């Protein structure tokens, strides 16, 4: 069952605010998909909750260098390990990025965006921006309800120099699982 996360404007916080237990996950610049596959012994899946042509949020358009009125491909997903949502993610992909090899991004389906990005030799990643959001932003199921703030990040990826913006929010389930492991 989807968490129906509502993405609000990104409120950036300095990375030194990150609690120690989250630093290794939120500051990891490698493939999150690969890390989740490893952490779940391969019991990993992607649930696409939205894929539509929409206007990006103002702060997203500014970061991407797109006119605020242009539409972009908005892809929102939940990344599940052992059938539980561990990460929710939102990607904003401008029309001008979805050309050439990158047209494949339109038809990823339940394949992970990261599996495409980190295979590409033409991929560069920009700096990570860190955010903290209230647990109310997630209509969380009872088994991972928390009063703790949620930590997330966003960064630009560049494919052949063309940008897309990826935002990710990490659920407390990740740490609960790690303490059990
Ligand atoms: C960027 C990555 O791709 C992940 C998968 C996504 C998707 O399938 O839409 C979106 C963001 C990431 O959590 C990664 O694996 O590092």
Coordinates of C-alpha atoms and ligand atoms in Angstrom, one line a residue:
X1 CA 0.0 0.0 0.0
X2 CA 1.5 3.3 -1.1
X3 CA 2.5 5.9 1.5
X4 CA 1.1 8.8 -0.6
X5 CA 3.9 11.0 0.3
X6 CA 3.3 14.7 -0.4
X7 CA 6.4 16.5 -1.6
X8 CA 6.7 20.1 -0.3
X9 CA 9.2 22.8 -1.1
X10 CA 12.7 21.6 -0.1
X11 CA 13.9 23.1 3.2
X12 CA 17.6 22.9 3.2
X13 CA 19.6 22.3 6.4
X14 CA 23.4 22.2 6.9
X15 CA 24.8 18.6 6.7
X16 CA 26.2 19.0 10.2
X17 CA 22.6 18.8 11.5
X18 CA 22.5 15.1 10.4
X19 CA 22.5 12.7 13.3
X20 CA 25.5 10.2 13.2
X21 CA 23.2 7.2 12.5
X22 CA 21.9 8.8 9.3
X23 CA 25.2 10.2 7.9
X24 CA 26.3 7.0 6.2
X25 CA 23.1 6.7 4.3
X26 CA 22.2 10.4 3.5
X27 CA 25.8 11.4 2.5
X28 CA 26.5 8.3 0.4
X29 CA 27.1 9.5 -3.2
X30 CA 27.1 6.0 -4.7
X31 CA 24.0 4.1 -6.1
X32 CA 21.3 4.0 -3.4
X33 CA 19.7 1.2 -5.4
X34 CA 22.8 -0.9 -5.1
X35 CA 23.1 -0.2 -1.4
X36 CA 19.4 -1.1 -0.8
X37 CA 19.8 -4.3 -2.8
X38 CA 22.8 -5.3 -0.7
X39 CA 21.1 -4.3 2.6
X40 CA 18.0 -6.4 1.7
X41 CA 19.9 -9.4 0.2
X42 CA 18.3 -8.7 -3.1
X43 CA 14.8 -8.4 -1.8
X44 CA 14.4 -5.0 -3.4
X45 CA 11.7 -3.5 -5.6
X46 CA 10.6 -0.1 -7.1
X47 CA 6.9 1.0 -6.9
X48 CA 6.1 3.9 -9.2
X49 CA 3.5 6.0 -7.5
X50 CA 3.4 8.8 -10.1
X51 CA 4.8 9.5 -13.5
X52 CA 3.3 12.6 -15.2
X53 CA 4.3 15.6 -17.2
X54 CA 3.8 18.5 -14.7
X55 CA 5.2 21.9 -13.8
X56 CA 8.1 21.4 -11.4
X57 CA 8.0 23.2 -8.1
X58 CA 9.6 26.7 -8.2
X59 CA 12.7 25.7 -6.3
X60 CA 13.1 22.6 -8.5
X61 CA 12.9 24.6 -11.7
X62 CA 15.4 27.2 -10.4
X63 CA 17.9 24.4 -9.5
X64 CA 17.4 22.8 -13.0
X65 CA 17.7 26.1 -14.8
X66 CA 14.3 25.5 -16.4
X67 CA 11.6 28.2 -17.0
X68 CA 9.1 27.7 -14.2
X69 CA 6.2 27.3 -16.7
X70 CA 7.7 24.4 -18.6
X71 CA 6.6 20.9 -17.9
X72 CA 9.0 18.2 -16.9
X73 CA 8.6 14.4 -16.4
X74 CA 7.9 14.0 -12.7
X75 CA 8.6 10.4 -11.4
X76 CA 7.8 9.5 -7.9
X77 CA 8.6 6.1 -6.5
X78 CA 8.8 4.1 -3.3
X79 CA 11.9 1.9 -2.9
X80 CA 10.9 -1.3 -1.0
X81 CA 13.1 -3.8 0.8
X82 CA 11.5 -7.0 2.1
X83 CA 8.2 -5.5 1.0
X84 CA 8.5 -2.4 3.2
X85 CA 9.1 1.2 2.0
X86 CA 12.6 2.3 3.0
X87 CA 12.9 5.3 0.6
X88 CA 10.5 7.6 -1.2
X89 CA 12.0 9.5 -4.2
X90 CA 11.0 12.2 -6.6
X91 CA 12.8 12.8 -9.9
X92 CA 12.2 15.9 -12.1
X93 CA 13.5 15.3 -15.7
X94 CA 13.2 18.2 -18.1
X95 CA 12.0 17.5 -21.7
X96 CA 15.4 18.6 -23.0
X97 CA 17.1 15.9 -21.0
X98 CA 14.9 13.2 -22.4
X99 CA 16.6 13.2 -25.8
X100 CA 19.0 10.7 -27.4
X101 CA 20.1 7.8 -25.1
X102 CA 18.2 9.5 -22.2
X103 CA 14.8 8.8 -24.0
X104 CA 14.9 5.5 -22.1
X105 CA 14.2 7.4 -18.9
X106 CA 10.6 7.8 -20.1
X107 CA 10.0 4.1 -20.1
X108 CA 11.9 2.9 -17.0
X109 CA 8.7 1.4 -15.4
X110 CA 9.7 -0.5 -12.2
X111 CA 13.4 -0.5 -13.1
X112 CA 15.4 1.8 -10.8
X113 CA 16.5 5.1 -12.2
X114 CA 19.8 4.5 -10.4
X115 CA 20.3 1.4 -12.5
X116 CA 20.4 3.6 -15.5
X117 CA 22.3 6.6 -14.0
X118 CA 25.1 4.6 -12.5
X119 CA 25.7 2.5 -15.6
X120 CA 26.2 5.6 -17.7
X121 CA 29.7 6.7 -18.4
X122 CA 28.3 10.1 -19.2
X123 CA 26.9 10.7 -15.7
X124 CA 28.1 13.3 -13.3
X125 CA 26.5 14.1 -9.9
X126 CA 26.3 17.5 -8.3
X127 CA 26.6 18.3 -4.6
X128 CA 24.1 16.8 -2.1
X129 CA 21.6 19.2 -0.4
X130 CA 20.3 17.9 2.9
X131 CA 16.7 18.3 4.2
X132 CA 14.8 17.5 7.3
X133 CA 11.0 17.1 7.2
X134 CA 8.3 16.2 9.7
X135 CA 7.0 12.6 9.8
X136 CA 3.5 14.1 9.2
X137 CA 4.6 14.6 5.6
X138 CA 4.3 10.9 5.2
X139 CA 0.9 9.1 5.6
X140 CA 2.9 6.4 7.4
X141 CA 1.6 3.0 8.1
X142 CA 1.4 2.1 11.8
X143 CA 4.5 -0.2 11.7
X144 CA 6.9 2.7 10.8
X145 CA 5.1 5.6 12.4
X146 CA 7.6 7.9 14.2
X147 CA 7.8 11.2 16.0
X148 CA 11.4 11.6 14.8
X149 CA 12.1 14.0 11.9
X150 CA 12.8 12.4 8.5
X151 CA 16.1 13.0 6.8
X152 CA 16.4 13.4 3.0
X153 CA 18.5 14.9 0.3
X154 CA 18.5 16.0 -3.3
X155 CA 21.1 16.4 -6.0
X156 CA 21.4 17.1 -9.6
X157 CA 22.6 14.4 -12.0
X158 CA 23.9 15.3 -15.4
X159 CA 23.7 12.9 -18.3
X160 CA 25.8 14.1 -21.3
X161 CA 25.6 17.5 -19.5
X162 CA 21.8 17.5 -19.3
X163 CA 20.3 17.8 -15.8
X164 CA 17.7 15.9 -13.8
X165 CA 16.9 16.4 -10.1
X166 CA 16.6 13.5 -7.7
X167 CA 15.1 14.0 -4.2
X168 CA 15.0 11.2 -1.7
X169 CA 13.6 10.8 1.8
X170 CA 14.8 8.0 4.1
X171 CA 12.4 6.2 6.3
X172 CA 13.2 5.1 9.9
X173 CA 12.6 1.5 8.8
X174 CA 16.2 1.6 7.4
X175 CA 17.7 2.0 10.9
X176 CA 15.2 -0.3 12.6
X177 CA 16.4 -3.0 10.1
X178 CA 20.0 -2.2 10.7
X179 CA 19.7 -2.6 14.5
X180 CA 18.0 -6.0 13.9
X181 CA 20.6 -7.2 11.4
Ligands
LIG1 C1 19.5 7.7 -8.1 C2 19.2 6.5 -7.8 O1 17.9 6.0 -8.2 C3 17.0 5.7 -7.2 C4 15.8 5.2 -7.9 C5 14.8 6.1 -8.3 C6 13.7 5.7 -9.3 O2 13.7 4.5 -9.6 O3 12.9 6.6 -9.6 C7 14.9 7.4 -7.8 C8 15.8 7.8 -6.9 C9 16.8 6.9 -6.3 O4 16.4 6.6 -5.0 C10 20.1 5.6 -7.0 O5 19.8 4.4 -7.0 O6 21.1 6.1 -6.5

